[in-house]
PDB file of C-alpha atoms in Angstrom:
ATOM      1  CA  LYS A   9     -15.050   8.346   6.254  1.00 95.00           C
ATOM      2  CA  TYR A  10     -11.918   6.404   4.939  1.00 98.00           C
ATOM      3  CA  TYR A  11     -10.359   6.473   1.415  1.00 98.00           C
ATOM      4  CA  ARG A  12      -8.312   4.346  -0.611  1.00 98.00           C
ATOM      5  CA  ILE A  13      -4.986   5.822  -1.725  1.00 98.00           C
ATOM      6  CA  SER A  14      -3.109   4.873  -4.826  1.00 97.00           C
ATOM      7  CA  ASN A  15      -0.596   6.155  -7.467  1.00 98.00           C
ATOM      8  CA  SER A  16      -2.117   8.722  -9.811  1.00 97.00           C
ATOM      9  CA  THR A  17      -2.477   7.747 -13.560  1.00 94.00           C
ATOM     10  CA  GLY A  18      -3.628  11.334 -14.528  1.00 92.00           C
ATOM     11  CA  LYS A  19      -2.063  13.974 -16.629  1.00 95.00           C
ATOM     12  CA  GLU A  20       0.067  15.279 -13.851  1.00 97.00           C
ATOM     13  CA  THR A  21       2.111  12.117 -13.915  1.00 97.00           C
ATOM     14  CA  GLY A  22       3.081  12.446 -17.749  1.00 97.00           C
ATOM     15  CA  ARG A  23       2.769  10.001 -20.540  1.00 95.00           C
ATOM     16  CA  THR A  24       4.512   6.897 -18.953  1.00 95.00           C
ATOM     17  CA  TYR A  25       3.167   4.650 -16.227  1.00 96.00           C
ATOM     18  CA  PRO A  26       4.914   3.845 -13.939  1.00 98.00           C
ATOM     19  CA  GLN A  27       6.936   7.116 -13.754  1.00 98.00           C
ATOM     20  CA  LEU A  28      10.181   5.320 -12.729  1.00 98.00           C
ATOM     21  CA  HIS A  29      12.167   2.341 -13.687  1.00 97.00           C
ATOM     22  CA  CYS A  30      14.470   0.735 -11.190  1.00 98.00           C
ATOM     23  CA  LEU A  31      18.184   0.834 -11.420  1.00 98.00           C
ATOM     24  CA  THR A  32      18.765  -1.596  -8.468  1.00 98.00           C
ATOM     25  CA  GLN A  33      16.215  -4.265  -9.104  1.00 97.00           C
ATOM     26  CA  PRO A  34      17.721  -7.062  -6.992  1.00 97.00           C
ATOM     27  CA  TYR A  35      17.234  -4.841  -3.877  1.00 97.00           C
ATOM     28  CA  ALA A  36      13.687  -3.873  -4.937  1.00 97.00           C
ATOM     29  CA  HIS A  37      12.733  -7.402  -5.624  1.00 97.00           C
ATOM     30  CA  SER A  38      13.968  -8.386  -2.241  1.00 96.00           C
ATOM     31  CA  MET A  39      11.418  -6.118  -0.433  1.00 96.00           C
ATOM     32  CA  SER A  40       8.417  -8.064   1.207  1.00 95.00           C
ATOM     33  CA  SER A  41       5.288  -6.691   2.656  1.00 94.00           C
ATOM     34  CA  TRP A  42       5.590  -9.398   5.412  1.00 94.00           C
ATOM     35  CA  GLU A  43       8.874  -8.080   7.032  1.00 96.00           C
ATOM     36  CA  PHE A  44      11.261  -5.276   7.410  1.00 96.00           C
ATOM     37  CA  PRO A  45      14.316  -6.074   5.355  1.00 96.00           C
ATOM     38  CA  GLY A  46      17.272  -7.388   7.244  1.00 95.00           C
ATOM     39  CA  PHE A  47      19.580  -5.376   5.078  1.00 96.00           C
ATOM     40  CA  THR A  48      19.857  -1.700   3.986  1.00 96.00           C
ATOM     41  CA  PRO A  49      18.213  -1.675   0.469  1.00 97.00           C
ATOM     42  CA  ILE A  50      19.884   0.367  -2.191  1.00 98.00           C
ATOM     43  CA  LEU A  51      16.891   1.951  -3.983  1.00 98.00           C
ATOM     44  CA  ASN A  52      17.917   3.858  -7.205  1.00 98.00           C
ATOM     45  CA  PHE A  53      15.438   4.749  -9.834  1.00 98.00           C
ATOM     46  CA  GLU A  54      15.373   6.919 -13.080  1.00 98.00           C
ATOM     47  CA  LEU A  55      12.402   9.112 -14.123  1.00 98.00           C
ATOM     48  CA  ASN A  56      11.097   7.934 -17.437  1.00 97.00           C
ATOM     49  CA  LYS A  57      11.717  10.503 -20.153  1.00 95.00           C
ATOM     50  CA  THR A  58       8.017  11.223 -20.808  1.00 96.00           C
ATOM     51  CA  ALA A  59       7.068  11.101 -17.124  1.00 97.00           C
ATOM     52  CA  LYS A  60       6.625  13.999 -14.829  1.00 97.00           C
ATOM     53  CA  LEU A  61       8.014  14.421 -11.391  1.00 97.00           C
ATOM     54  CA  THR A  62       5.388  14.385  -8.533  1.00 98.00           C
ATOM     55  CA  ASP A  63       5.481  14.184  -4.817  1.00 98.00           C
ATOM     56  CA  VAL A  64       4.462  10.589  -4.913  1.00 98.00           C
ATOM     57  CA  LEU A  65       5.954   8.532  -7.604  1.00 98.00           C
ATOM     58  CA  SER A  66       4.727   5.192  -9.172  1.00 98.00           C
ATOM     59  CA  GLN A  67       7.169   2.330  -9.656  1.00 98.00           C
ATOM     60  CA  SER A  68       6.587  -1.368 -10.341  1.00 97.00           C
ATOM     61  CA  SER A  69       9.804  -3.065  -9.057  1.00 97.00           C
ATOM     62  CA  ILE A  70       9.132  -3.006  -5.372  1.00 97.00           C
ATOM     63  CA  GLY A  71       6.315  -5.612  -4.766  1.00 92.00           C
ATOM     64  CA  ALA A  72       5.990  -4.692  -1.073  1.00 95.00           C
ATOM     65  CA  THR A  73       3.263  -2.406   0.256  1.00 96.00           C
ATOM     66  CA  GLY A  74       4.111   1.147   0.430  1.00 97.00           C
ATOM     67  CA  LEU A  75       4.655   4.473  -1.358  1.00 98.00           C
ATOM     68  CA  LEU A  76       7.630   6.280  -2.866  1.00 98.00           C
ATOM     69  CA  VAL A  77       7.404   9.897  -1.456  1.00 98.00           C
ATOM     70  CA  ASN A  78       9.441  13.045  -0.994  1.00 98.00           C
ATOM     71  CA  ASP A  79      10.302  15.259   2.106  1.00 98.00           C
ATOM     72  CA  LYS A  80       6.987  17.143   1.723  1.00 98.00           C
ATOM     73  CA  VAL A  81       4.812  13.991   2.060  1.00 98.00           C
ATOM     74  CA  LYS A  82       6.915  12.437   4.703  1.00 98.00           C
ATOM     75  CA  ASP A  83       6.543  15.549   6.920  1.00 98.00           C
ATOM     76  CA  ILE A  84       2.837  15.450   6.526  1.00 98.00           C
ATOM     77  CA  LEU A  85       2.700  11.681   7.339  1.00 98.00           C
ATOM     78  CA  ASN A  86       4.761  12.271  10.357  1.00 98.00           C
ATOM     79  CA  GLN A  87       1.864  14.350  11.933  1.00 98.00           C
ATOM     80  CA  PHE A  88      -0.347  11.316  11.723  1.00 98.00           C
ATOM     81  CA  LYS A  89      -0.654   7.886  13.087  1.00 98.00           C
ATOM     82  CA  LEU A  90       0.451   5.163  10.705  1.00 98.00           C
ATOM     83  CA  MET A  91       0.446   1.479  10.842  1.00 98.00           C
ATOM     84  CA  GLY A  92       3.867  -0.259  11.351  1.00 97.00           C
ATOM     85  CA  HIS A  93       6.220   1.248   9.040  1.00 97.00           C
ATOM     86  CA  LYS A  94       9.795   2.336   8.268  1.00 98.00           C
ATOM     87  CA  TYR A  95      11.217   4.757   5.686  1.00 98.00           C
ATOM     88  CA  TYR A  96      14.281   3.751   3.420  1.00 98.00           C
ATOM     89  CA  ASP A  97      16.257   6.262   1.299  1.00 98.00           C
ATOM     90  CA  ALA A  98      15.754   6.305  -2.403  1.00 98.00           C
ATOM     91  CA  ASN A  99      17.408   8.263  -5.062  1.00 98.00           C
ATOM     92  CA  ILE A 100      15.650   9.504  -8.209  1.00 98.00           C
ATOM     93  CA  VAL A 101      17.679  10.357 -11.331  1.00 98.00           C
ATOM     94  CA  ILE A 102      16.474  12.910 -13.706  1.00 97.00           C
ATOM     95  CA  PRO A 103      17.856  11.877 -17.063  1.00 94.00           C
ATOM     96  CA  LYS A 104      17.776  15.097 -18.893  1.00 88.00           C
ATOM     97  CA  SER A 105      19.972  16.935 -16.196  1.00 94.00           C
ATOM     98  CA  GLY A 106      21.583  13.892 -14.345  1.00 92.00           C
ATOM     99  CA  GLU A 107      20.389  15.614 -11.213  1.00 97.00           C
ATOM    100  CA  LYS A 108      19.778  13.267  -8.214  1.00 97.00           C
ATOM    101  CA  LEU A 109      16.730  13.791  -5.945  1.00 98.00           C
ATOM    102  CA  SER A 110      16.204  12.277  -2.437  1.00 98.00           C
ATOM    103  CA  TYR A 111      12.962  10.293  -2.002  1.00 98.00           C
ATOM    104  CA  TYR A 112      11.824   7.611   0.640  1.00 98.00           C
ATOM    105  CA  TRP A 113      10.256   4.311   0.337  1.00 98.00           C
ATOM    106  CA  LEU A 114       7.530   4.172   2.933  1.00 98.00           C
ATOM    107  CA  HIS A 115       7.444   0.482   3.922  1.00 98.00           C
ATOM    108  CA  LEU A 116       4.274  -0.681   5.609  1.00 97.00           C
ATOM    109  CA  CYS A 117       4.464  -3.796   7.516  1.00 96.00           C
ATOM    110  CA  HIS A 118       2.075  -4.726  10.301  1.00 93.00           C
ATOM    111  CA  THR A 119       0.904  -8.234   9.969  1.00 89.00           C
ATOM    112  CA  GLU A 120      -0.870  -8.218  13.330  1.00 94.00           C
ATOM    113  CA  LEU A 121      -3.685  -5.995  11.793  1.00 96.00           C
ATOM    114  CA  ALA A 122      -5.098  -9.020   9.994  1.00 96.00           C
ATOM    115  CA  LEU A 123      -5.561 -10.598  13.505  1.00 97.00           C
ATOM    116  CA  GLN A 124      -7.682  -7.657  14.325  1.00 98.00           C
ATOM    117  CA  LEU A 125     -10.422  -8.171  11.796  1.00 98.00           C
ATOM    118  CA  ASP A 126     -13.884  -9.224  12.977  1.00 98.00           C
ATOM    119  CA  TYR A 127     -14.061 -12.346  10.931  1.00 98.00           C
ATOM    120  CA  SER A 128     -17.484 -13.307  11.942  1.00 98.00           C
ATOM    121  CA  LYS A 129     -18.876  -9.991  10.193  1.00 98.00           C
ATOM    122  CA  SER A 130     -16.256  -9.204   7.543  1.00 98.00           C
ATOM    123  CA  VAL A 131     -17.084 -10.507   3.968  1.00 98.00           C
ATOM    124  CA  PHE A 132     -14.478 -12.137   2.068  1.00 97.00           C
ATOM    125  CA  TYR A 133     -14.199 -13.570  -1.426  1.00 97.00           C
ATOM    126  CA  GLU A 134     -11.912 -15.931  -3.086  1.00 97.00           C
ATOM    127  CA  THR A 135      -9.506 -15.123  -5.877  1.00 96.00           C
ATOM    128  CA  GLU A 136      -7.727 -17.571  -8.350  1.00 95.00           C
ATOM    129  CA  TRP A 137      -4.780 -15.976 -10.250  1.00 95.00           C
ATOM    130  CA  ALA A 138      -5.876 -12.825  -8.796  1.00 91.00           C
ATOM    131  CA  PHE A 139      -9.299 -12.968 -10.600  1.00 95.00           C
ATOM    132  CA  ARG A 140     -12.407 -12.692  -8.436  1.00 96.00           C
ATOM    133  CA  LYS A 141     -14.331 -15.816  -7.624  1.00 96.00           C
ATOM    134  CA  GLU A 142     -17.169 -16.535  -5.181  1.00 97.00           C
ATOM    135  CA  VAL A 143     -17.579 -15.244  -1.511  1.00 97.00           C
ATOM    136  CA  ILE A 144     -15.750 -17.506   0.942  1.00 97.00           C
ATOM    137  CA  LYS A 145     -16.283 -17.810   4.725  1.00 98.00           C
ATOM    138  CA  ILE A 146     -12.978 -17.251   6.639  1.00 98.00           C
ATOM    139  CA  LYS A 147     -13.230 -17.977  10.378  1.00 97.00           C
ATOM    140  CA  SER A 148      -9.865 -16.687  11.399  1.00 97.00           C
ATOM    141  CA  PHE A 149      -6.495 -15.842  10.099  1.00 97.00           C
ATOM    142  CA  ASP A 150      -5.420 -19.425  10.944  1.00 96.00           C
ATOM    143  CA  HIS A 151      -8.108 -20.784   8.910  1.00 97.00           C
ATOM    144  CA  TYR A 152      -6.887 -18.713   6.056  1.00 96.00           C
ATOM    145  CA  LYS A 153      -3.422 -19.935   6.601  1.00 95.00           C
ATOM    146  CA  GLU A 154      -4.805 -23.459   6.658  1.00 95.00           C
ATOM    147  CA  LEU A 155      -6.526 -23.063   3.256  1.00 94.00           C
ATOM    148  CA  LYS A 156      -3.390 -21.227   1.792  1.00 94.00           C
ATOM    149  CA  SER A 157      -1.029 -24.031   2.979  1.00 94.00           C
ATOM    150  CA  GLY A 158      -2.556 -26.360   0.360  1.00 89.00           C
ATOM    151  CA  ASP A 159      -2.029 -23.829  -2.483  1.00 92.00           C
ATOM    152  CA  ASN A 160       1.106 -25.286  -4.205  1.00 91.00           C
ATOM    153  CA  GLN A 161       0.490 -23.214  -7.406  1.00 92.00           C
ATOM    154  CA  ALA A 162       0.056 -19.939  -5.452  1.00 90.00           C
ATOM    155  CA  LYS A 163      -3.150 -19.334  -7.237  1.00 95.00           C
ATOM    156  CA  PHE A 164      -5.357 -19.076  -4.272  1.00 96.00           C
ATOM    157  CA  GLY A 165      -6.065 -15.837  -2.739  1.00 96.00           C
ATOM    158  CA  VAL A 166      -8.649 -13.967  -0.317  1.00 97.00           C
ATOM    159  CA  LYS A 167      -9.828 -10.432  -0.494  1.00 96.00           C
ATOM    160  CA  LEU A 168     -12.239  -8.299   1.512  1.00 96.00           C
ATOM    161  CA  ASP A 169     -15.692  -6.916   0.276  1.00 96.00           C
ATOM    162  CA  GLU A 170     -16.698  -5.635   3.687  1.00 97.00           C
ATOM    163  CA  ILE A 171     -14.181  -4.705   6.552  1.00 97.00           C
ATOM    164  CA  PHE A 172     -15.252  -5.009  10.282  1.00 98.00           C
ATOM    165  CA  VAL A 173     -12.671  -4.917  13.070  1.00 98.00           C
ATOM    166  CA  SER A 174     -12.541  -6.241  16.581  1.00 97.00           C
ATOM    167  CA  GLU A 175     -11.921  -4.008  19.694  1.00 97.00           C
ATOM    168  CA  GLU A 176      -8.201  -4.630  19.446  1.00 97.00           C
ATOM    169  CA  PHE A 177      -8.108  -2.510  16.340  1.00 97.00           C
ATOM    170  CA  ASP A 178      -6.686   1.080  16.833  1.00 97.00           C
ATOM    171  CA  LYS A 179      -9.382   3.228  15.250  1.00 97.00           C
ATOM    172  CA  GLY A 180      -7.004   6.136  15.808  1.00 98.00           C
ATOM    173  CA  LEU A 181      -4.773   4.886  12.793  1.00 98.00           C
ATOM    174  CA  ASP A 182      -4.831   7.285   9.850  1.00 98.00           C
ATOM    175  CA  PHE A 183      -3.005   5.115   7.417  1.00 98.00           C
ATOM    176  CA  PHE A 184      -3.424   1.150   7.427  1.00 98.00           C
ATOM    177  CA  THR A 185      -3.947  -1.937   5.208  1.00 97.00           C
ATOM    178  CA  PHE A 186      -5.034  -5.553   6.154  1.00 97.00           C
ATOM    179  CA  LEU A 187      -2.458  -7.809   4.587  1.00 94.00           C
ATOM    180  CA  PRO A 188      -2.999 -10.130   2.638  1.00 95.00           C
ATOM    181  CA  PHE A 189      -6.758  -9.490   2.352  1.00 96.00           C
ATOM    182  CA  SER A 190      -7.007  -5.704   1.327  1.00 92.00           C
ATOM    183  CA  LYS A 191      -5.903  -4.544  -2.228  1.00 83.00           C
ATOM    184  CA  PHE A 192      -5.544  -0.966  -1.169  1.00 92.00           C
ATOM    185  CA  GLU A 193      -3.931   1.236   1.458  1.00 97.00           C
ATOM    186  CA  ILE A 194      -6.484   3.125   3.452  1.00 98.00           C
ATOM    187  CA  ILE A 195      -6.264   6.602   4.874  1.00 98.00           C
ATOM    188  CA  SER A 196      -8.402   8.653   7.195  1.00 98.00           C
ATOM    189  CA  SER A 197     -10.427  11.748   5.839  1.00 98.00           C
ATOM    190  CA  GLU A 198      -8.207  13.771   8.259  1.00 98.00           C
ATOM    191  CA  LEU A 199      -5.096  12.600   6.444  1.00 98.00           C
ATOM    192  CA  LYS A 200      -6.645  13.049   3.071  1.00 98.00           C
ATOM    193  CA  ARG A 201      -7.513  16.730   3.942  1.00 98.00           C
ATOM    194  CA  ALA A 202      -3.994  17.466   4.905  1.00 98.00           C
ATOM    195  CA  LEU A 203      -2.588  15.992   1.639  1.00 98.00           C
ATOM    196  CA  GLU A 204      -4.999  17.977  -0.420  1.00 98.00           C
ATOM    197  CA  LEU A 205      -4.400  21.178   1.555  1.00 98.00           C
ATOM    198  CA  ASN A 206      -0.655  20.904   0.831  1.00 98.00           C
ATOM    199  CA  ASN A 207      -1.376  19.946  -2.930  1.00 98.00           C
ATOM    200  CA  VAL A 208       0.416  16.716  -2.786  1.00 98.00           C
ATOM    201  CA  THR A 209       0.771  15.335  -6.362  1.00 98.00           C
ATOM    202  CA  GLY A 210       0.982  11.913  -7.726  1.00 98.00           C
ATOM    203  CA  ILE A 211      -1.822  10.248  -5.689  1.00 98.00           C
ATOM    204  CA  GLN A 212      -5.508   9.582  -6.222  1.00 97.00           C
ATOM    205  CA  TYR A 213      -8.414   8.873  -3.753  1.00 98.00           C
ATOM    206  CA  GLU A 214     -11.344   6.786  -3.796  1.00 97.00           C
ATOM    207  CA  GLU A 215     -13.947   6.425  -0.998  1.00 98.00           C
ATOM    208  CA  ALA A 216     -13.381   3.102   0.735  1.00 97.00           C
ATOM    209  CA  HIS A 217     -16.977   1.880   0.915  1.00 96.00           C
ATOM    210  CA  GLU A 218     -15.656  -1.585   2.133  1.00 96.00           C
ATOM    211  CA  ILE A 219     -14.714  -0.011   5.634  1.00 96.00           C
ATOM    212  CA  LYS A 220     -17.741  -0.710   7.934  1.00 96.00           C
ATOM    213  CA  PHE A 221     -16.612   1.017  11.206  1.00 94.00           C
TER     214      PHE A 221
END
């Protein structure tokens, strides 16, 4: 089984979502899911006063795909096989004490994975301004790019209902997503078990029924 992973919105995170606000927004806004930054991002955040500190923290300034994690989570992830990624240093300021904590932005970037979908079997649907529309046939990633190229208003999108992969896909991966089609990061049951055994806080799981392999 595979599971979607996302930031928790439960009581453990406190009364404010997201838990952090960014103090270095120009750097955060420059991060893209389509590439590793050609600069060293300065990522400083402050914990909101009614939020609680967790191992994985929620934020809304970095639009790229990834997670903000502490050493504990990074050490667990390093024992598993992740899609293309890099870690970037982040600092979390605790307002009540002024204390600074070291975290990491896990930046996921592996655009080749979208080429490893089985387009003949996978089921896609169109979105407009992120709202779901009808099922759409996508023949290949080039076909998607061709459809997207005429989208001058940036309103057209495509997401996945059912995910099938080709033989090129590495089924040994424990953490992956299919940009730009997947809305969620996906983890293996083995990684989920490790995170739960170590009582990692700040994340929630949901079975990824769309995975068909």
